[in-house]
PDB file of C-alpha atoms in Angstrom:
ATOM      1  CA  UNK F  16       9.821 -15.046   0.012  1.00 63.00           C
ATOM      2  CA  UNK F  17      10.239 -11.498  -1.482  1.00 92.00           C
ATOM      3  CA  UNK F  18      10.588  -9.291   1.744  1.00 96.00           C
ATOM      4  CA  UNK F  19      10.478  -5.262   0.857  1.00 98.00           C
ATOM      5  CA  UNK F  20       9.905  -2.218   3.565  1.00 98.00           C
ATOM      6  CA  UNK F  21       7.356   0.368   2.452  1.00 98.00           C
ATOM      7  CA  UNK F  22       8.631   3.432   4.567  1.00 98.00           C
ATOM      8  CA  UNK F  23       7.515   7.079   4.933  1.00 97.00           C
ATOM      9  CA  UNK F  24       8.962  10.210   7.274  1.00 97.00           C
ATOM     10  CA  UNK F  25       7.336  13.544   7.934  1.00 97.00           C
ATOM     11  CA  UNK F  26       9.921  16.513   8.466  1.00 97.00           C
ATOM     12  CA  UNK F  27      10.656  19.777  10.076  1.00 97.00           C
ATOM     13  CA  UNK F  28      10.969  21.195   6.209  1.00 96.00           C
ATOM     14  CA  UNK F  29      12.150  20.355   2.076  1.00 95.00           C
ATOM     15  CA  UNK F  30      16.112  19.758   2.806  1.00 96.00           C
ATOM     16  CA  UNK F  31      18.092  18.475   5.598  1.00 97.00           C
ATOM     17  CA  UNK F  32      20.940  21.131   4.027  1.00 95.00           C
ATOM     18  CA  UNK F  33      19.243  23.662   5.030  1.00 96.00           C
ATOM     19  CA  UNK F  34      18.943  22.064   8.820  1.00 96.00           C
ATOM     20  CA  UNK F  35      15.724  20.710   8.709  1.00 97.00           C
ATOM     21  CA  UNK F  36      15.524  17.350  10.212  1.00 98.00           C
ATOM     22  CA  UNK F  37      13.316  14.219  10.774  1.00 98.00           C
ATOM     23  CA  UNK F  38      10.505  13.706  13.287  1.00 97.00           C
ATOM     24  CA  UNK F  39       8.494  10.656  12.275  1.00 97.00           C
ATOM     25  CA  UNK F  40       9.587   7.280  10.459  1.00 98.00           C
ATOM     26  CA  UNK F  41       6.903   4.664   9.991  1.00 97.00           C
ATOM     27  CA  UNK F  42       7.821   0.995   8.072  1.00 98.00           C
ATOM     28  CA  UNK F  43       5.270  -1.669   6.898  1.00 97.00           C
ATOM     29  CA  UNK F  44       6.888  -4.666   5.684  1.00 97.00           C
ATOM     30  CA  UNK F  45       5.771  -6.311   3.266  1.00 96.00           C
ATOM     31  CA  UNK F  46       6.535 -10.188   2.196  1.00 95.00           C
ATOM     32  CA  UNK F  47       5.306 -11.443  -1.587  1.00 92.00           C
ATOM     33  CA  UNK F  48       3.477  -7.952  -2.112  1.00 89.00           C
ATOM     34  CA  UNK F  49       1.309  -8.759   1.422  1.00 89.00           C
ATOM     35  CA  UNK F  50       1.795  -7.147   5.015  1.00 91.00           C
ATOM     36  CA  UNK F  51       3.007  -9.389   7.485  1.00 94.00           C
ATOM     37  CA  UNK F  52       1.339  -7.096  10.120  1.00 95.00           C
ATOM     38  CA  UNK F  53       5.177  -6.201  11.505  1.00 97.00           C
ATOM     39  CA  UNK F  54       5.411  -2.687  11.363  1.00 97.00           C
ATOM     40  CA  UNK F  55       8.234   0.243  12.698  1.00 98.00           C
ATOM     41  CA  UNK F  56       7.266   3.894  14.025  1.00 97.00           C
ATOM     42  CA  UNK F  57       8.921   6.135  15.693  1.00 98.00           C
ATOM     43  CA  UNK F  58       8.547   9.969  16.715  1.00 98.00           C
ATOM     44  CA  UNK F  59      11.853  11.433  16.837  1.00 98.00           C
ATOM     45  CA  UNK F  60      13.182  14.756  18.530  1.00 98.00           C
ATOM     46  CA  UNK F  61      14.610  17.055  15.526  1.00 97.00           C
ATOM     47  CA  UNK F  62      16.690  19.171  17.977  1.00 97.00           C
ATOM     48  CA  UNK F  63      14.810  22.030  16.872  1.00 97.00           C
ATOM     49  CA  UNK F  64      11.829  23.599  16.670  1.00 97.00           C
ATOM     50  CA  UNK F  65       9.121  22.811  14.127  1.00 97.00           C
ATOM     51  CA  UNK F  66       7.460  25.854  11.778  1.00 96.00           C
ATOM     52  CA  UNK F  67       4.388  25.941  11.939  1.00 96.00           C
ATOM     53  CA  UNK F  68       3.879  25.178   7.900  1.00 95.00           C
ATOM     54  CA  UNK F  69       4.954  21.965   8.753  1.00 95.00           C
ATOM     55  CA  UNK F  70       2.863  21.803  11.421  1.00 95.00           C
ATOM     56  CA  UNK F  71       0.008  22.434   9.059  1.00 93.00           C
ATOM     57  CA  UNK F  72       0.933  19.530   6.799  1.00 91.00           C
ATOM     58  CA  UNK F  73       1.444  16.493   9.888  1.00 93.00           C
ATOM     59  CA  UNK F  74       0.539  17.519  13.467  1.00 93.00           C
ATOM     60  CA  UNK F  75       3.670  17.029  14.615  1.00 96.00           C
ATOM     61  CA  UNK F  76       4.239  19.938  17.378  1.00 97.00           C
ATOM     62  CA  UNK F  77       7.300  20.787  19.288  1.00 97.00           C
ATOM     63  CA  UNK F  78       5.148  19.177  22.671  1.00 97.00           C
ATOM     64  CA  UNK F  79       4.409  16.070  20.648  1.00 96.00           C
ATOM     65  CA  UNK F  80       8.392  15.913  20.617  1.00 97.00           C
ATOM     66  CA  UNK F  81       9.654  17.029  23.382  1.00 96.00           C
ATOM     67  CA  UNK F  82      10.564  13.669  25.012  1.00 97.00           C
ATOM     68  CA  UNK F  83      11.256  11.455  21.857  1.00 98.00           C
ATOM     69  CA  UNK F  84      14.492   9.905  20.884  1.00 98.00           C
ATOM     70  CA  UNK F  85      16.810  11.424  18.541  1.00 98.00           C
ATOM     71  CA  UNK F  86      17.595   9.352  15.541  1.00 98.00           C
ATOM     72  CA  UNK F  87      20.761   8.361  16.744  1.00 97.00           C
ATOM     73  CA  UNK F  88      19.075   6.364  19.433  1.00 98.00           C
ATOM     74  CA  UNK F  89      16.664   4.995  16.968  1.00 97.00           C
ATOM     75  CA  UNK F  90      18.719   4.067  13.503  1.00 98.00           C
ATOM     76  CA  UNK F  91      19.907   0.670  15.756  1.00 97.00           C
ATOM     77  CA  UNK F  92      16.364  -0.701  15.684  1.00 98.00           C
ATOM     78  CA  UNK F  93      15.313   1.118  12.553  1.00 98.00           C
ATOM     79  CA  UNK F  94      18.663  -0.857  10.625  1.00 98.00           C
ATOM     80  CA  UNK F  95      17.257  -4.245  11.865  1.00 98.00           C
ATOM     81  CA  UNK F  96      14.271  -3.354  10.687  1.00 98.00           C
ATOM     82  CA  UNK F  97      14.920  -2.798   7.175  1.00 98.00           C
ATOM     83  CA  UNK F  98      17.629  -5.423   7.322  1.00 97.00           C
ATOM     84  CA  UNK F  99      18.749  -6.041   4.031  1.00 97.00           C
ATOM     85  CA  UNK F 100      15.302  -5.572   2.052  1.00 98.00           C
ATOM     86  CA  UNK F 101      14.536  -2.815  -0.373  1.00 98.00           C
ATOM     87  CA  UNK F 102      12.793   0.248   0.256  1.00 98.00           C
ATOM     88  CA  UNK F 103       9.570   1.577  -1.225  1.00 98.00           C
ATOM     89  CA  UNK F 104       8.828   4.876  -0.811  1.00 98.00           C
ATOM     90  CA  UNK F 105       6.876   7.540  -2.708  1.00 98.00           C
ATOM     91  CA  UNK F 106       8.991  10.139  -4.689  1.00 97.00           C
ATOM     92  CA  UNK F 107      11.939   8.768  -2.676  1.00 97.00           C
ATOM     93  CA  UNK F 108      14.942  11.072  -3.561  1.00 97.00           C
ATOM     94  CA  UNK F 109      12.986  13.271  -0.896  1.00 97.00           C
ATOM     95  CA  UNK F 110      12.898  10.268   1.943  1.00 98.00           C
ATOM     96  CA  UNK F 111      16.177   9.033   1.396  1.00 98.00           C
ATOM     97  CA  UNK F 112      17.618  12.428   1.509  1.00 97.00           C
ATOM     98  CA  UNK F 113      16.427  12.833   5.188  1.00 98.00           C
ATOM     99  CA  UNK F 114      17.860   8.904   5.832  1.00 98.00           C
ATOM    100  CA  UNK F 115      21.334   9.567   4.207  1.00 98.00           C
ATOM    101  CA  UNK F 116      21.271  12.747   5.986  1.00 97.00           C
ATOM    102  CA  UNK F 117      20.738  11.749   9.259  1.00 97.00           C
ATOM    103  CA  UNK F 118      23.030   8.248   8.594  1.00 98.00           C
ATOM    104  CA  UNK F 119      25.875  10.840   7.744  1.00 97.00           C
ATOM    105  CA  UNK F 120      24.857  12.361  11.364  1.00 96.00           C
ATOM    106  CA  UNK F 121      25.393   8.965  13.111  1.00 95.00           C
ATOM    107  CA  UNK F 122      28.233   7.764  10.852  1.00 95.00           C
ATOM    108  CA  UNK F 123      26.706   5.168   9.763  1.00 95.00           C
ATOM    109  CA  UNK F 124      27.440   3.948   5.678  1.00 95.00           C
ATOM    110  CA  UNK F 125      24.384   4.779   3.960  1.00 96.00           C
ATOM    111  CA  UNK F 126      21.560   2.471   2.148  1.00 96.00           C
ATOM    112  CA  UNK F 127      22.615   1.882  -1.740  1.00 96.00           C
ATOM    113  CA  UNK F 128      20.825   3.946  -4.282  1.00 95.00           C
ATOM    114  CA  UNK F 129      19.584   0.899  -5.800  1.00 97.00           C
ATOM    115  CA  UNK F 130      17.563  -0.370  -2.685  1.00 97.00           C
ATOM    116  CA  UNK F 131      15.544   2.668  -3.457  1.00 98.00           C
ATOM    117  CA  UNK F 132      12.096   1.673  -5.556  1.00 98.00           C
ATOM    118  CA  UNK F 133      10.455   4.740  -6.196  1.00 98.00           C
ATOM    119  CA  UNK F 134       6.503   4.661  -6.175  1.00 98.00           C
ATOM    120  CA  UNK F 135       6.068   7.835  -7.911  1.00 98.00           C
ATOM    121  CA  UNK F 136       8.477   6.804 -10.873  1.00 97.00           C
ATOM    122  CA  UNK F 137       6.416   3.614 -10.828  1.00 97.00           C
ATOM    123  CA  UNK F 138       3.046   5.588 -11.237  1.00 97.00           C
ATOM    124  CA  UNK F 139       4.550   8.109 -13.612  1.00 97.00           C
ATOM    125  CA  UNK F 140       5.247   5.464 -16.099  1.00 96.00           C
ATOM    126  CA  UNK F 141       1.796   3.694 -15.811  1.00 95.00           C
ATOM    127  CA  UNK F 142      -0.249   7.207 -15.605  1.00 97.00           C
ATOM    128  CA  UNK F 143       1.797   9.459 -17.698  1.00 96.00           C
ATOM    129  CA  UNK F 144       0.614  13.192 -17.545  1.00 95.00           C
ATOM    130  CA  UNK F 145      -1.697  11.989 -14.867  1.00 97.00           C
ATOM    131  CA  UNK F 146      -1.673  13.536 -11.305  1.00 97.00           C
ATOM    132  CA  UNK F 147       0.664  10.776  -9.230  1.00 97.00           C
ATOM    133  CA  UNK F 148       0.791  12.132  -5.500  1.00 96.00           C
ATOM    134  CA  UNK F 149       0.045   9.431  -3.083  1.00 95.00           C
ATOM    135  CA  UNK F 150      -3.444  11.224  -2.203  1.00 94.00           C
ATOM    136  CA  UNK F 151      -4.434  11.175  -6.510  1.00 96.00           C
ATOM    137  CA  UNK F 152      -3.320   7.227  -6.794  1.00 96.00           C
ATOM    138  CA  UNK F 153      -5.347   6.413  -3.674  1.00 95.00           C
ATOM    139  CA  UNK F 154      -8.374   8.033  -5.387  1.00 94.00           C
ATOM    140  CA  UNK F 155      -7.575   6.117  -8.625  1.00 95.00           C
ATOM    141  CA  UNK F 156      -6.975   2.805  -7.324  1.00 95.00           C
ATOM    142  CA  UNK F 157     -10.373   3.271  -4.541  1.00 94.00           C
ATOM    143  CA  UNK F 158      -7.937   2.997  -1.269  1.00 93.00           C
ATOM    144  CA  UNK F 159      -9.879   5.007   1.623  1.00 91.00           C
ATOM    145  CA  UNK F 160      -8.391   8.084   3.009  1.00 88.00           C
ATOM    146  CA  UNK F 161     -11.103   8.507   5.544  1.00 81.00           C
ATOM    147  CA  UNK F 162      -8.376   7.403   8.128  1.00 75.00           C
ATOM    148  CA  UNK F 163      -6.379  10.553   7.607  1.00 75.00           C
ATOM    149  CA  UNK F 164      -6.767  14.111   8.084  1.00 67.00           C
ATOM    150  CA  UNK F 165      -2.962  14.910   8.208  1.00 73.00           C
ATOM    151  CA  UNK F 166      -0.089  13.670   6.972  1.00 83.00           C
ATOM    152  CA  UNK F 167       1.688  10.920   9.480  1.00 89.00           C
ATOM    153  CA  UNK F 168       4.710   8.395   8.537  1.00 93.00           C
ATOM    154  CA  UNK F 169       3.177   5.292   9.345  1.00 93.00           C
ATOM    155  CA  UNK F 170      -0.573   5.890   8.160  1.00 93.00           C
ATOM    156  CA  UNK F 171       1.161   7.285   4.646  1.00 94.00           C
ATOM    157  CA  UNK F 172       3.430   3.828   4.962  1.00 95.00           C
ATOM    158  CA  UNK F 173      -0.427   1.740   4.824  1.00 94.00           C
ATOM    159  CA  UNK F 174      -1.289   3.695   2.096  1.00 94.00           C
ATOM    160  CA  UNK F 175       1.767   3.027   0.111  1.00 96.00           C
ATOM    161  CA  UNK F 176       1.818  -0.113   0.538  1.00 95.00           C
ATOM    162  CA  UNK F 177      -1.949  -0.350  -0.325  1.00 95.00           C
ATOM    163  CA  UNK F 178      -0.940   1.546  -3.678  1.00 96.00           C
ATOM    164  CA  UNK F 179       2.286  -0.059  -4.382  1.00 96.00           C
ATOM    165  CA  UNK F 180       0.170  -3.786  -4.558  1.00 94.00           C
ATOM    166  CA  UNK F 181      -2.078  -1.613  -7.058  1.00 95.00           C
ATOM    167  CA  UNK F 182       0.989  -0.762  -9.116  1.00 95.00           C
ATOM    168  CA  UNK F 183       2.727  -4.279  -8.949  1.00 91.00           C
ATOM    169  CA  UNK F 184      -0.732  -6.019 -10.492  1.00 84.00           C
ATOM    170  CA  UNK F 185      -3.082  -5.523  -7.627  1.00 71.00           C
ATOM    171  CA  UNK F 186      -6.489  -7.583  -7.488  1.00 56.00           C
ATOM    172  CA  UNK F 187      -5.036 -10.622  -9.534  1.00 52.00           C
ATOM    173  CA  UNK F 188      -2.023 -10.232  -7.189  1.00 50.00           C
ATOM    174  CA  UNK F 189      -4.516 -10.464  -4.322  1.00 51.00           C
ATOM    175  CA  UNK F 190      -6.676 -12.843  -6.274  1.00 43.00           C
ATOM    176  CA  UNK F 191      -3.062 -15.598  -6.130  1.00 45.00           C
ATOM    177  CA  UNK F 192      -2.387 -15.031  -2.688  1.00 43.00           C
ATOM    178  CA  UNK F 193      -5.607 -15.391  -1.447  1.00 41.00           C
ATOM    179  CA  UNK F 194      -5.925 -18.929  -1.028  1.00 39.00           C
ATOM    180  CA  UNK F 195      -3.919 -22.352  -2.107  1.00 40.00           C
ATOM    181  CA  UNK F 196      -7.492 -23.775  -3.134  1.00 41.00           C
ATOM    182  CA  UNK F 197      -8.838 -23.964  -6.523  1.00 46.00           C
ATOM    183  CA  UNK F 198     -11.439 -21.305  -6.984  1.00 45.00           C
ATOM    184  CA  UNK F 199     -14.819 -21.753  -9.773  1.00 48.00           C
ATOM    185  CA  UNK F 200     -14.342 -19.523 -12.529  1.00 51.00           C
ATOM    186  CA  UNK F 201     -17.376 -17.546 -11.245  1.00 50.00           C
ATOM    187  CA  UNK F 202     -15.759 -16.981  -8.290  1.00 48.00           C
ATOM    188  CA  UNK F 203     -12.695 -15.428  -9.938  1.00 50.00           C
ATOM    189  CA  UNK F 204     -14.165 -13.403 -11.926  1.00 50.00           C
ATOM    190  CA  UNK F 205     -16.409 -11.986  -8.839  1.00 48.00           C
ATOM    191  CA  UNK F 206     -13.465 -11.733  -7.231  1.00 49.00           C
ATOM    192  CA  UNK F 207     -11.483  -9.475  -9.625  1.00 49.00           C
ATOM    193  CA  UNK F 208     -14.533  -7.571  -9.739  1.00 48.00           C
ATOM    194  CA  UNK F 209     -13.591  -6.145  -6.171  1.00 48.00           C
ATOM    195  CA  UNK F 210     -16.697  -6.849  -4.695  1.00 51.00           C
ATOM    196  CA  UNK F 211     -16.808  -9.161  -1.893  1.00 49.00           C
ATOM    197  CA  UNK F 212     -18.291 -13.167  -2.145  1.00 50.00           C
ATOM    198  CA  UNK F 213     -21.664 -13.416  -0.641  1.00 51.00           C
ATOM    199  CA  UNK F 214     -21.331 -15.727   2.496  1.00 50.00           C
ATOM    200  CA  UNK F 215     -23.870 -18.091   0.808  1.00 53.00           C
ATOM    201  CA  UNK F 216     -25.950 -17.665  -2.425  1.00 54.00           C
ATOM    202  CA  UNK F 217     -29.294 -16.615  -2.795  1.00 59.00           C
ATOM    203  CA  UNK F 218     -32.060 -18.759  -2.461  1.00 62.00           C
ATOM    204  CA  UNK F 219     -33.646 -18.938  -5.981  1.00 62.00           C
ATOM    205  CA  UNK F 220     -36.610 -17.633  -6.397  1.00 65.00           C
ATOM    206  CA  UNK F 221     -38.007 -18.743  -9.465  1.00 69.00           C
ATOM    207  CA  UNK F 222     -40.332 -21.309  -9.647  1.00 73.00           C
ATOM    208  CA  UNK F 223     -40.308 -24.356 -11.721  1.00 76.00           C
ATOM    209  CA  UNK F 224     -41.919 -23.231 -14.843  1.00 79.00           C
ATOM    210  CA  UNK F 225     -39.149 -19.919 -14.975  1.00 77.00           C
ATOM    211  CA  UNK F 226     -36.133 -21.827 -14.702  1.00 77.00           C
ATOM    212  CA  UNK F 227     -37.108 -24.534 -17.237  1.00 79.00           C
ATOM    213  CA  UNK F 228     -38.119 -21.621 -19.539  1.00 79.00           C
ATOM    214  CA  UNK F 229     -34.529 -20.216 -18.429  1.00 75.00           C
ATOM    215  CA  UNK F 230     -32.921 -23.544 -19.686  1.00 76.00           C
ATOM    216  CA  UNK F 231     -34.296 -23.778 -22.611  1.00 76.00           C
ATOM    217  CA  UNK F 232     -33.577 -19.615 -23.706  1.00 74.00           C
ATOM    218  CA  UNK F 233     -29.951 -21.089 -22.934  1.00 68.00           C
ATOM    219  CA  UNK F 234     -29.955 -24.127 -25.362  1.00 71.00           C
ATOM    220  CA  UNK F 235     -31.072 -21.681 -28.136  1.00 69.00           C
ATOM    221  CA  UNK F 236     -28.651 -19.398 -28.103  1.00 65.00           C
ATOM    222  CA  UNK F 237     -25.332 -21.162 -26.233  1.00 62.00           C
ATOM    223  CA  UNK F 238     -23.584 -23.943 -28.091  1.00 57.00           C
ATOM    224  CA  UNK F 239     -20.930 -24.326 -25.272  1.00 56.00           C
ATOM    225  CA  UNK F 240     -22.657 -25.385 -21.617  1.00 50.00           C
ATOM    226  CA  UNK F 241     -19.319 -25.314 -19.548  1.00 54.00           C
ATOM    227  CA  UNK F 242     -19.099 -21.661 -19.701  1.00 54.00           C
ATOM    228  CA  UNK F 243     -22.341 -21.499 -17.302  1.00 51.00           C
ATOM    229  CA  UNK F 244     -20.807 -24.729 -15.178  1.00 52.00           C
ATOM    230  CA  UNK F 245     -19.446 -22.239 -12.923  1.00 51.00           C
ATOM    231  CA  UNK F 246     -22.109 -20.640 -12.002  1.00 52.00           C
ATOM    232  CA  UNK F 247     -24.003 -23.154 -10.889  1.00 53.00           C
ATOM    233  CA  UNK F 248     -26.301 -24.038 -14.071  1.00 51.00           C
ATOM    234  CA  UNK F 249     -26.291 -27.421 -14.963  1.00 53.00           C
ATOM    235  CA  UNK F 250     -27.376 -28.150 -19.008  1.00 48.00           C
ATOM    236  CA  UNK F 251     -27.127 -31.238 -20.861  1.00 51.00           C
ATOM    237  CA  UNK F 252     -26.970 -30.425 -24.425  1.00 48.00           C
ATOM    238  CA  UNK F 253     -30.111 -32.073 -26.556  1.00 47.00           C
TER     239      UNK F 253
END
């Protein structure tokens, strides 16, 4: 199985260079472009206080804080985590500058640049010109913000991960996955149609006269009766 770690932070600030720091890491894994339901979060003490712009953007306040860990007693379990899978983020140059950053802090040898897949990149090239933030592609590909009203690492992570399927072929991907069974060619195309199967059909509710009227319409026009097999219309050609 393909295993890959969709993974978001929220900061004190833009750049750990200028001594802003990590507070929040959240991780979704993911296993053949489905959550497994694991996931990793973590608040995390930045050793310093928290402007209130960023404050604005997540939450996050220097109380919320004040008795997490500091990364160095969380990279352990974040490491075995990750283990050796890639990592998704969106525009990810800005997460893994915060990880390498705080890895350099701890000593620990930092993730290679090519474990890095980069949503945004991934959008860019699909959407070109388009608006790609993570908030634009959730509108685009109908993913439900209602869940957030600020910015946190591990509700971002869902989102991703919701948005990264999209990218990587989305309902047919889901449409595979969904069950080892055979499915009716009605049902797969209801099914890409992102609307969900009714638990059982409708009860018809035309009498006999309508649907013999209905059959016959059909032999006039269609030559080839397997196309209506699957949904349920049953024609014997005269």
């Amino acid at each position: 199985m393909s295993r890959e770690i969709v993974l978001d932070t929220e900061t004190t600030g833009f750049d750990p260079k200028t001594g802003d720091r990590m507070i929040e890491v959240g991780c979704i894994e993911i296993e053949d472009l489905l959550p497994t339901g694991r996931t990793f979060h973590r608040l995390i003490h930045p050793e310093r206080l928290i402007p209130a712009d960023a404050i604005r953007v997540h939450g996050i306040t220097d109380d919320k804080v004040r008795d997490a860990p500091k990364f160095a007693e969380i990279v352990i379990d974040l490491c075995d985590f990750i283990g050796d899978a890639p990592i998704i983020a969106h525009n990810a140059q800005f997460d893994r500058n915060f990880i390498d950053h705080e890895f350099g802090r701890c000593g620990r040898a930092l993730f290679h640049e090519d474990r890095w897949i980069d949503t945004l990149k991934l959008a860019q090239a699909r959407f070109p010109g388009m608006a790609n933030s993570l908030d634009a592609l959730c509108k685009r590909y109908k993913i439900s913000l209602v869940e957030r009203s600020l910015h946190g690492a591990l509700i971002d992570a869902r989102l991703l991960a919701e948005v990264y399927l999209e990218l990587k072929g989305g309902k047919e991907r889901r449409l595979d996955l969904s069950s080892s069974r055979p499915i009716s060619a009605a049902a797969a195309a209801h099914a890409a149609s992102g609307y969900p199967l009714r638990p059982r059909p409708l009860e018809p509710r035309g009498g006999e006269a309508e649907q013999a009227a209905h059959e016959a319409f059909l032999r006039a026009i269609l030559k080839d009766w397997s196309l209506w097999k699957g949904y349920g219309v049953e024609i014997e050609a005269g």
